[in-house]
Coordinates of C-alpha atoms and ligand atoms in Angstrom, one line a residue:
M156 CA 0.3 0.4 0.3
A157 CA 1.5 2.9 -1.3
Q158 CA 0.1 6.6 -0.2
L159 CA 0.9 10.2 -1.0
W160 CA -0.1 11.0 1.8
G161 CA 1.2 9.4 5.1
G162 CA 2.8 12.8 6.8
R163 CA -0.4 13.3 9.4
F164 CA -1.6 10.0 9.7
T165 CA -0.2 7.6 13.3
K166 CA -2.3 4.4 11.9
E167 CA -2.3 2.4 9.0
T168 CA -4.7 2.7 6.3
D169 CA -6.9 -0.7 7.0
K170 CA -6.8 -3.2 3.9
L171 CA -10.4 -3.4 3.1
V172 CA -10.3 0.9 3.3
F173 CA -7.5 1.0 1.1
N174 CA -9.0 -1.2 -1.6
F175 CA -12.4 0.7 -1.6
N176 CA -11.0 4.0 -1.4
A177 CA -8.3 3.3 -4.3
S178 CA -8.5 3.1 -8.2
I179 CA -5.5 2.0 -9.6
S180 CA -7.3 -0.8 -10.9
F181 CA -9.6 1.1 -13.2
D182 CA -8.0 4.8 -13.3
Q183 CA -4.7 2.7 -15.1
K184 CA -6.5 3.7 -18.6
L185 CA -5.4 7.1 -18.0
L186 CA -1.4 6.7 -17.2
K187 CA -0.9 8.4 -21.4
Q188 CA -2.7 10.8 -20.3
D189 CA -0.8 11.6 -16.9
L190 CA 2.2 11.0 -18.7
E191 CA 1.4 14.0 -21.5
G192 CA -0.1 15.9 -18.8
S193 CA 2.9 16.0 -16.1
I194 CA 5.5 16.2 -18.9
A195 CA 3.6 19.8 -20.0
H196 CA 2.9 21.0 -16.1
A197 CA 7.0 20.2 -15.3
V198 CA 7.8 22.0 -18.6
M199 CA 5.8 24.9 -17.6
L200 CA 7.7 24.5 -14.1
G201 CA 10.4 24.8 -16.2
R202 CA 9.9 27.3 -18.0
Q203 CA 8.3 30.0 -14.7
G204 CA 11.3 29.6 -12.8
I205 CA 9.6 27.5 -10.3
L206 CA 12.0 24.6 -10.6
K207 CA 15.8 24.7 -12.0
K208 CA 15.5 23.8 -15.8
E209 CA 17.9 20.8 -14.9
E210 CA 15.3 19.6 -12.9
S211 CA 12.6 19.9 -15.2
R212 CA 14.4 18.5 -17.6
Q213 CA 15.1 15.0 -15.9
L214 CA 11.3 14.9 -15.3
V215 CA 10.2 15.3 -18.9
A216 CA 13.3 12.7 -20.0
Q217 CA 11.9 10.3 -17.3
L218 CA 8.7 10.5 -17.9
R219 CA 9.6 10.3 -21.8
A220 CA 11.3 7.1 -20.7
M221 CA 7.8 5.9 -19.0
A222 CA 5.8 6.5 -22.0
A223 CA 7.6 4.8 -24.4
Q224 CA 7.7 1.8 -21.6
L225 CA 4.2 1.6 -21.8
E226 CA 4.1 2.2 -25.2
A227 CA 6.1 -1.3 -25.6
G228 CA 4.1 -2.9 -22.5
E229 CA 6.9 -2.7 -20.3
L230 CA 5.2 -0.6 -17.9
E231 CA 4.5 -2.6 -15.3
V232 CA 1.5 -1.0 -13.1
P233 CA 2.2 -2.9 -9.3
Q234 CA -2.0 -2.9 -7.9
T235 CA -0.1 -1.5 -4.1
Y236 CA -0.5 2.0 -5.5
E237 CA -3.8 4.2 -4.9
D238 CA -4.2 5.5 -8.0
V239 CA -2.7 6.0 -11.2
H240 CA -1.0 9.5 -10.1
S241 CA -0.1 8.2 -7.1
F242 CA 2.4 5.5 -9.1
V243 CA 3.5 7.9 -11.7
E244 CA 4.7 10.4 -8.8
A245 CA 6.4 7.3 -7.3
V246 CA 8.5 5.6 -9.8
L247 CA 9.9 9.9 -10.9
I248 CA 10.6 9.6 -7.7
E249 CA 12.3 6.2 -7.2
R250 CA 13.8 7.2 -10.2
L251 CA 15.3 10.9 -9.6
G252 CA 15.4 11.2 -6.1
D253 CA 14.7 14.9 -4.7
I254 CA 13.8 15.8 -7.9
G255 CA 10.9 13.2 -8.4
K256 CA 9.8 14.4 -5.6
K257 CA 8.8 18.2 -7.3
I258 CA 7.0 17.0 -9.7
H259 CA 3.6 18.0 -7.9
T260 CA 4.9 21.3 -7.1
G261 CA 1.9 23.5 -7.8
R262 CA -0.6 20.9 -8.9
S263 CA -3.2 18.8 -6.9
R264 CA -4.9 15.4 -8.1
N265 CA -7.3 17.1 -8.0
D266 CA -6.6 19.7 -11.4
Q267 CA -4.5 16.3 -12.1
V268 CA -7.1 13.9 -12.6
A269 CA -10.1 16.6 -14.6
L270 CA -7.2 17.3 -16.9
D271 CA -6.4 13.2 -17.4
M272 CA -10.0 12.3 -17.5
R273 CA -10.8 15.9 -20.3
M274 CA -7.7 14.2 -22.5
Y275 CA -8.7 10.4 -22.5
T276 CA -12.5 11.8 -23.3
R277 CA -11.2 14.3 -25.8
M278 CA -9.3 11.2 -27.6
E279 CA -12.7 9.0 -27.2
I280 CA -14.3 11.1 -28.8
R281 CA -12.3 11.3 -32.1
Q282 CA -12.3 7.7 -32.2
I283 CA -16.4 7.8 -31.4
D284 CA -16.8 10.1 -34.4
G285 CA -14.5 7.9 -36.7
L286 CA -16.6 5.0 -36.2
L287 CA -20.0 6.8 -36.9
E288 CA -18.2 7.8 -39.8
E289 CA -17.5 4.6 -41.0
L290 CA -21.3 3.7 -40.2
L291 CA -22.6 6.2 -42.3
K292 CA -20.4 5.1 -45.5
T293 CA -21.7 2.0 -45.1
I294 CA -24.9 3.9 -45.0
L295 CA -24.6 5.8 -47.8
T296 CA -23.2 2.9 -50.2
I297 CA -26.8 0.9 -49.7
M298 CA -28.5 4.0 -50.0
K299 CA -26.4 4.4 -53.8
N300 CA -27.9 1.1 -54.4
H301 CA -31.3 1.1 -53.1
I302 CA -33.3 4.1 -54.9
Q303 CA -35.8 1.8 -56.6
T304 CA -35.9 -0.8 -54.3
I305 CA -39.4 -1.0 -53.4
M306 CA -40.3 -2.0 -49.6
P307 CA -43.3 -0.8 -47.6
G308 CA -42.8 1.9 -45.6
F309 CA -44.7 1.7 -42.1
T310 CA -46.4 3.3 -38.8
H311 CA -47.8 1.4 -36.1
L312 CA -45.7 -1.7 -37.8
Q313 CA -48.7 -1.6 -40.2
K314 CA -48.1 -1.6 -43.6
A315 CA -48.3 2.4 -44.4
Q316 CA -47.4 3.2 -48.4
P317 CA -44.8 1.9 -50.4
V318 CA -41.1 3.9 -49.7
T319 CA -37.4 2.5 -51.2
L320 CA -34.5 0.5 -49.1
A321 CA -32.5 4.3 -50.3
H322 CA -35.3 6.5 -47.8
H323 CA -35.8 4.2 -45.2
M324 CA -32.0 3.8 -45.5
G325 CA -31.6 7.6 -45.2
A326 CA -33.3 8.0 -41.7
Y327 CA -30.8 6.2 -40.1
F328 CA -28.3 8.0 -41.8
E329 CA -29.9 11.5 -41.0
M330 CA -29.8 9.4 -37.0
F331 CA -26.6 8.9 -36.7
K332 CA -25.0 12.3 -38.7
R333 CA -26.8 14.0 -36.0
D334 CA -24.5 11.6 -33.2
R335 CA -21.4 12.8 -34.7
L336 CA -22.7 16.4 -34.6
R337 CA -23.0 16.3 -31.0
M338 CA -19.5 14.8 -31.0
R339 CA -17.9 17.8 -32.3
D340 CA -20.7 19.9 -30.0
I341 CA -19.4 18.1 -26.8
Y342 CA -16.0 18.4 -27.8
G343 CA -16.4 22.5 -28.4
R344 CA -17.4 23.0 -25.3
M345 CA -15.6 20.5 -23.1
N346 CA -11.9 21.1 -25.2
Y347 CA -10.6 23.9 -22.0
S348 CA -7.6 22.8 -19.6
P349 CA -8.2 22.8 -15.3
L350 CA -4.4 21.7 -14.9
G351 CA -3.7 24.6 -12.6
S352 CA -6.9 25.1 -10.7
G353 CA -4.9 23.5 -7.7
A354 CA -7.2 21.6 -5.3
L355 CA -9.7 24.3 -5.7
A356 CA -8.3 27.6 -5.1
G357 CA -5.4 28.1 -7.8
T358 CA -2.0 28.6 -6.8
T359 CA 0.3 30.6 -5.4
Y360 CA 3.1 29.6 -7.4
T361 CA 3.4 31.6 -10.9
V362 CA 2.4 28.9 -13.3
N363 CA 1.4 29.1 -16.7
R364 CA -2.1 28.2 -17.0
S365 CA -2.1 30.0 -20.8
F366 CA 0.6 27.6 -21.7
T367 CA 0.3 24.5 -20.3
A368 CA -3.0 24.7 -21.7
E369 CA -1.6 25.1 -25.6
A370 CA 1.1 22.6 -25.8
L371 CA -2.0 19.6 -24.3
G372 CA -4.0 20.9 -27.3
F373 CA -6.8 23.2 -25.2
Y374 CA -8.6 25.8 -26.6
G375 CA -7.2 27.9 -23.4
P376 CA -7.8 27.9 -19.5
C377 CA -11.1 27.2 -17.4
L378 CA -11.9 30.2 -16.3
N379 CA -13.0 28.7 -12.5
S380 CA -10.7 26.9 -10.6
M381 CA -13.4 25.5 -7.8
D382 CA -15.5 24.4 -11.3
G383 CA -12.5 23.2 -13.1
V384 CA -11.5 21.0 -11.0
S385 CA -15.6 19.5 -10.1
D386 CA -17.4 19.6 -13.5
R387 CA -18.4 16.6 -14.6
D388 CA -21.2 18.1 -17.1
Y389 CA -18.9 17.1 -20.2
L390 CA -19.3 13.1 -19.1
I391 CA -23.0 13.2 -18.9
E392 CA -23.5 15.0 -21.8
L393 CA -21.1 12.5 -23.5
L394 CA -23.0 9.5 -21.9
S395 CA -26.0 11.2 -23.1
A396 CA -24.5 10.9 -26.6
L397 CA -23.3 7.9 -26.6
A398 CA -27.3 6.8 -24.6
T399 CA -28.5 8.6 -28.0
A400 CA -26.9 6.9 -31.0
M401 CA -27.3 3.0 -28.5
M402 CA -30.8 3.8 -28.7
H403 CA -30.8 4.7 -32.4
L404 CA -28.1 1.4 -33.3
S405 CA -31.2 -0.3 -30.9
R406 CA -34.0 0.9 -32.9
F407 CA -32.1 -0.4 -36.1
S408 CA -31.0 -3.5 -34.6
E409 CA -34.8 -4.5 -34.3
E410 CA -35.8 -3.9 -37.9
I411 CA -32.7 -6.0 -39.0
I412 CA -33.9 -8.5 -36.8
L413 CA -37.4 -8.4 -38.0
W414 CA -36.5 -8.0 -41.4
N415 CA -34.3 -11.9 -40.6
S416 CA -37.7 -13.5 -38.9
N417 CA -39.2 -15.7 -41.6
E418 CA -42.4 -13.8 -42.0
Y419 CA -40.5 -10.8 -43.2
Q420 CA -37.4 -11.9 -45.2
F421 CA -36.2 -8.8 -46.5
V422 CA -33.0 -9.2 -45.4
E423 CA -30.2 -12.2 -44.5
I424 CA -27.3 -11.9 -42.0
D425 CA -24.6 -13.1 -42.6
D426 CA -23.1 -15.8 -41.4
A427 CA -20.3 -14.4 -40.4
Y428 CA -23.0 -12.3 -37.8
S429 CA -25.2 -14.5 -37.3
T430 CA -25.4 -17.5 -34.8
G431 CA -26.8 -21.1 -34.1
S432 CA -28.8 -23.2 -31.4
S433 CA -26.7 -25.9 -29.6
I434 CA -30.6 -28.1 -30.1
M435 CA -32.7 -26.6 -33.1
P436 CA -30.5 -27.5 -35.9
Q437 CA -32.2 -25.1 -38.7
K438 CA -31.8 -22.1 -36.5
K439 CA -29.7 -18.4 -37.5
N440 CA -29.9 -16.4 -34.9
P441 CA -29.4 -12.9 -35.2
D442 CA -27.6 -12.4 -31.5
I443 CA -25.2 -9.8 -33.2
A444 CA -28.3 -7.3 -33.3
E445 CA -29.7 -8.6 -30.5
L446 CA -27.0 -8.1 -27.9
V447 CA -26.6 -4.7 -29.3
R448 CA -30.2 -3.5 -28.3
G449 CA -30.0 -5.8 -25.5
K450 CA -26.1 -3.7 -24.7
T451 CA -28.2 -0.2 -24.9
G452 CA -29.4 -0.5 -21.1
R453 CA -26.3 -0.8 -20.0
V454 CA -25.4 2.9 -21.4
Y455 CA -28.6 4.4 -20.5
G456 CA -28.0 3.2 -17.1
A457 CA -24.0 4.9 -17.3
L458 CA -26.4 7.9 -18.0
F459 CA -28.8 7.2 -14.8
S460 CA -26.0 6.8 -12.6
L461 CA -23.3 9.1 -13.2
L462 CA -26.4 11.9 -12.7
T463 CA -26.8 10.1 -9.7
T464 CA -23.7 10.4 -8.4
M465 CA -23.1 14.3 -9.0
K466 CA -26.9 15.8 -8.0
G467 CA -25.8 15.8 -4.2
I468 CA -22.0 17.1 -4.8
P469 CA -21.2 19.9 -3.4
L470 CA -17.8 22.7 -4.4
A471 CA -15.3 21.4 -5.2
Y472 CA -13.3 18.2 -5.8
N473 CA -15.3 15.0 -3.6
K474 CA -14.2 11.9 -4.0
D475 CA -18.1 10.6 -5.6
M476 CA -16.9 11.6 -8.0
Q477 CA -13.9 8.8 -8.8
E478 CA -16.8 6.6 -9.4
D479 CA -17.5 8.9 -12.8
K480 CA -14.6 6.9 -14.4
E481 CA -15.7 3.3 -14.5
L482 CA -18.9 3.8 -15.8
T483 CA -17.9 6.4 -18.5
F484 CA -14.8 3.7 -19.6
D485 CA -17.6 0.7 -20.3
A486 CA -19.9 3.3 -22.0
I487 CA -17.7 4.6 -24.3
D488 CA -15.7 1.0 -24.8
T489 CA -19.6 -0.7 -25.4
A490 CA -20.6 2.3 -27.9
K491 CA -17.5 1.6 -29.4
G492 CA -17.8 -1.9 -29.9
C493 CA -21.5 -1.8 -30.4
L494 CA -20.6 0.9 -33.6
A495 CA -18.4 -1.2 -35.4
L496 CA -20.3 -4.6 -35.2
F497 CA -23.4 -3.4 -36.9
N498 CA -20.7 -1.6 -38.5
G499 CA -20.1 -4.7 -39.4
M500 CA -22.9 -6.9 -40.0
L501 CA -24.6 -3.9 -41.6
A502 CA -22.0 -4.5 -44.7
S503 CA -22.2 -7.5 -45.4
L504 CA -25.9 -8.1 -44.8
Q505 CA -27.3 -9.4 -48.3
F506 CA -31.4 -8.1 -48.8
C507 CA -33.9 -8.9 -50.7
P508 CA -36.0 -6.7 -52.8
Q509 CA -38.5 -8.9 -54.7
N510 CA -39.6 -9.9 -51.3
M511 CA -39.7 -6.5 -49.8
R512 CA -41.5 -5.4 -53.4
A513 CA -43.9 -8.7 -53.0
S514 CA -44.4 -7.2 -49.3
A515 CA -45.4 -3.5 -49.8
A516 CA -47.5 -5.2 -53.3
L517 CA -49.6 -6.4 -51.0
G518 CA -49.9 -5.0 -48.0
F519 CA -52.4 -1.8 -50.0
T520 CA -49.8 0.6 -49.6
N521 CA -51.3 2.3 -52.8
A522 CA -54.4 3.1 -51.0
T523 CA -53.6 6.6 -50.4
D524 CA -52.5 7.3 -53.6
V525 CA -55.6 5.3 -55.2
A526 CA -57.6 8.4 -52.6
D527 CA -55.6 11.0 -54.3
Y528 CA -56.1 10.1 -57.4
L529 CA -59.9 10.2 -57.1
V530 CA -58.8 13.6 -55.6
K531 CA -57.5 14.6 -59.3
K532 CA -60.9 13.5 -60.8
G533 CA -62.6 15.9 -58.6
V534 CA -63.6 13.6 -55.5
P535 CA -63.5 15.6 -52.3
F536 CA -60.4 14.1 -50.5
R537 CA -62.8 12.6 -47.6
D538 CA -65.2 11.1 -50.0
A539 CA -62.3 9.7 -52.2
H540 CA -61.1 8.2 -48.4
G541 CA -64.2 6.6 -47.8
I542 CA -64.4 4.9 -50.9
V543 CA -60.8 3.3 -50.6
G544 CA -61.6 2.0 -47.9
K545 CA -64.5 -0.2 -49.3
I546 CA -62.7 -1.3 -52.1
V547 CA -60.0 -2.8 -49.8
L548 CA -62.6 -4.5 -47.8
D549 CA -64.4 -5.6 -51.1
C550 CA -60.1 -6.8 -51.8
I551 CA -59.4 -8.2 -48.5
E552 CA -62.7 -10.9 -48.9
K553 CA -61.2 -11.7 -52.9
N554 CA -57.8 -11.8 -51.4
I555 CA -56.0 -9.2 -54.1
A556 CA -54.5 -6.3 -54.3
I557 CA -57.0 -2.7 -55.6
E558 CA -54.6 -2.9 -59.1
Q559 CA -55.6 -6.8 -60.5
M560 CA -59.6 -4.6 -59.0
P561 CA -61.2 -5.2 -63.2
L562 CA -61.7 -1.5 -63.7
D563 CA -66.3 -2.2 -63.8
Q564 CA -65.6 -3.1 -59.8
L565 CA -63.7 -0.3 -59.3
Q566 CA -66.4 1.7 -61.6
A567 CA -68.8 0.7 -59.2
A568 CA -67.8 1.8 -56.7
S569 CA -66.6 5.5 -58.1
P570 CA -67.5 6.6 -61.9
A571 CA -64.7 9.1 -62.0
F572 CA -62.0 5.6 -62.3
G573 CA -60.7 5.3 -65.7
S574 CA -58.2 2.6 -67.3
D575 CA -55.1 5.3 -66.2
I576 CA -55.7 4.4 -62.1
Y577 CA -53.5 1.2 -63.1
Q578 CA -50.7 3.4 -63.8
A579 CA -51.3 6.0 -61.7
V580 CA -51.3 3.8 -58.3
S581 CA -48.8 1.2 -59.4
M582 CA -45.4 0.7 -56.4
E583 CA -43.1 2.7 -58.6
T584 CA -45.5 5.4 -59.5
C585 CA -46.6 5.1 -56.0
V586 CA -42.7 6.1 -55.3
N587 CA -41.6 8.2 -58.0
Q588 CA -43.9 11.1 -57.5
R589 CA -43.2 11.8 -53.9
L590 CA -40.7 14.7 -54.8
T591 CA -41.5 16.9 -51.7
I592 CA -37.3 17.9 -50.1
G593 CA -36.7 14.4 -47.9
A594 CA -39.8 11.9 -50.1
P595 CA -38.5 8.6 -51.3
G596 CA -39.0 9.9 -55.0
K597 CA -36.1 9.0 -57.3
E598 CA -35.3 12.6 -57.8
A599 CA -35.5 13.4 -54.5
M600 CA -33.7 10.5 -52.8
E601 CA -30.7 11.5 -55.2
Q602 CA -30.9 15.4 -53.7
A603 CA -30.1 14.4 -50.6
I604 CA -27.4 11.0 -51.3
L605 CA -26.3 14.8 -52.7
A606 CA -25.9 16.3 -49.4
E607 CA -25.6 14.0 -47.2
E608 CA -22.0 12.9 -49.6
K609 CA -21.0 16.5 -49.7
Y610 CA -22.0 16.3 -45.6
L611 CA -19.5 13.7 -45.0
E612 CA -16.5 14.9 -47.1
E613 CA -16.2 18.2 -44.7
S614 CA -17.1 16.3 -41.6
G615 CA -14.1 14.9 -40.2
F616 CA -12.1 16.1 -37.3
P617 CA -9.2 17.8 -38.5
Q618 CA -5.8 16.5 -37.6
E619 CA -4.1 18.0 -34.9
D620 CA -0.4 18.7 -34.7
W621 CA -0.3 18.4 -30.6
E622 CA -1.5 15.2 -30.6
G623 CA 1.2 12.6 -29.5
A624 CA 3.5 15.5 -29.9
L625 CA 4.9 16.5 -26.3
L626 CA 6.2 12.8 -25.6
E627 CA 8.3 12.8 -28.9
G628 CA 10.1 16.6 -28.1
A629 CA 7.9 19.9 -28.2
L630 CA 8.4 22.1 -25.7
D631 CA 11.9 21.0 -25.6
E632 CA 13.6 24.7 -27.1
W633 CA 12.1 25.8 -23.3
L634 CA 14.3 23.3 -21.7
P635 CA 18.0 23.6 -22.7
Ligands
LIG405 N1 -8.7 8.6 -7.8 C1 -9.6 10.7 -7.4 C2 -10.8 10.2 -8.5 O1 -10.7 9.4 -9.4 C3 -7.6 11.5 -7.9 C4 -8.1 12.3 -7.3 C5 -7.5 12.0 -5.7 N2 -8.2 13.6 -5.1 C6 -8.6 13.4 -4.1 N3 -8.3 14.3 -3.3 N4 -8.6 12.6 -3.2 O2 -11.4 11.2 -8.7

């Protein structure tokens, strides 16, 4: 049990207390960020004359050596330390003696952990954005290939009107696009550095917060040191955005499960993304889609846990906040895993256009268009609605589609019917006459696809020159 704060204590910490309090088992995920943040802090201490340049230089050299060991998988993290911050300081002391003891000058673990967590989250936001981008590309490819693939559109899970597969996929494109925009949005609000906030009230050393903020790729320092150490809004925002993205994945999964069922047969999930049954030899189950749907609950849970944890915490730092890590790490890892797997499943999904078209044709999905035909011939809409309702009833009895009903029988229902009705209510006409912005008609869909393509071209996070730079020699001019 190695702790930073033995001085004012006269007894050893109880073993159970130590374990309950310790976070090393999970916050070692922040090791790289802790090293980068410590390098920026050490350089700044030398630059400001708070430490001698030589001391600062040695600290930076050792921190970089640790980062190289970490990269090579050669840095063992003993679980006897309280947390990742204690571990890093202990190694510096072991390697540098008294100089190592100076790294924590003008710094608290409170601003340190707040910094590490922001840097970690920031990196993950960029990765999640990349995964969402990949998924959008897959969806767009399906859209381009299926502008003319007719399928039933549903409301209340009842066949409603004919749409196309491109149109249905386009709805998911919009959802995941918004998920990406939320990542950008959160990034823009959270990318401010808490380093230099101290424990809560800043510090009496002449630390340069703007210098460390810029070196670490932040837009600037956070403007209130109490808020700097105790703000976890950005994690709540991220968990909320991930919960929403998971909700979208879950809805999509639910549709794929339905479409893959014996009753629908709209799609066939690739063997690589299906599983079998231990007893029923015929089964090919959509387990991956079901698991994505199921894991949505975990991410919702993380959001609600953190909201609840934060709601009673007085300013500034309190240990409750340590709970933010496991929740956030699990939600991020879950969402990233689901995005990657779902994308693979979608990219290899086989669509069955004939079954989709047959389903649309046999479901009276053109009934609205038959009514609209009568309206164009001068029948008031409400009357047309009633006439077509009666025709549908008749068709159900005869087990035929409306367009299979002979003209004389249609004319018996309304004299406004002419022989042009059959062309007017074919599936193709029904879809392709829907040309309002956002509708499934061919030209409208092509416009939408162009707009989504343009969005994708301009959408990525820019590569930043600070990424990894501190581990490789950035700022060395301050430590000659
Ligand atoms: N492990 C702690 C956390 O995750 C680090 C900060 C500890 N600060 C403190 N005053 N005990 O929140």
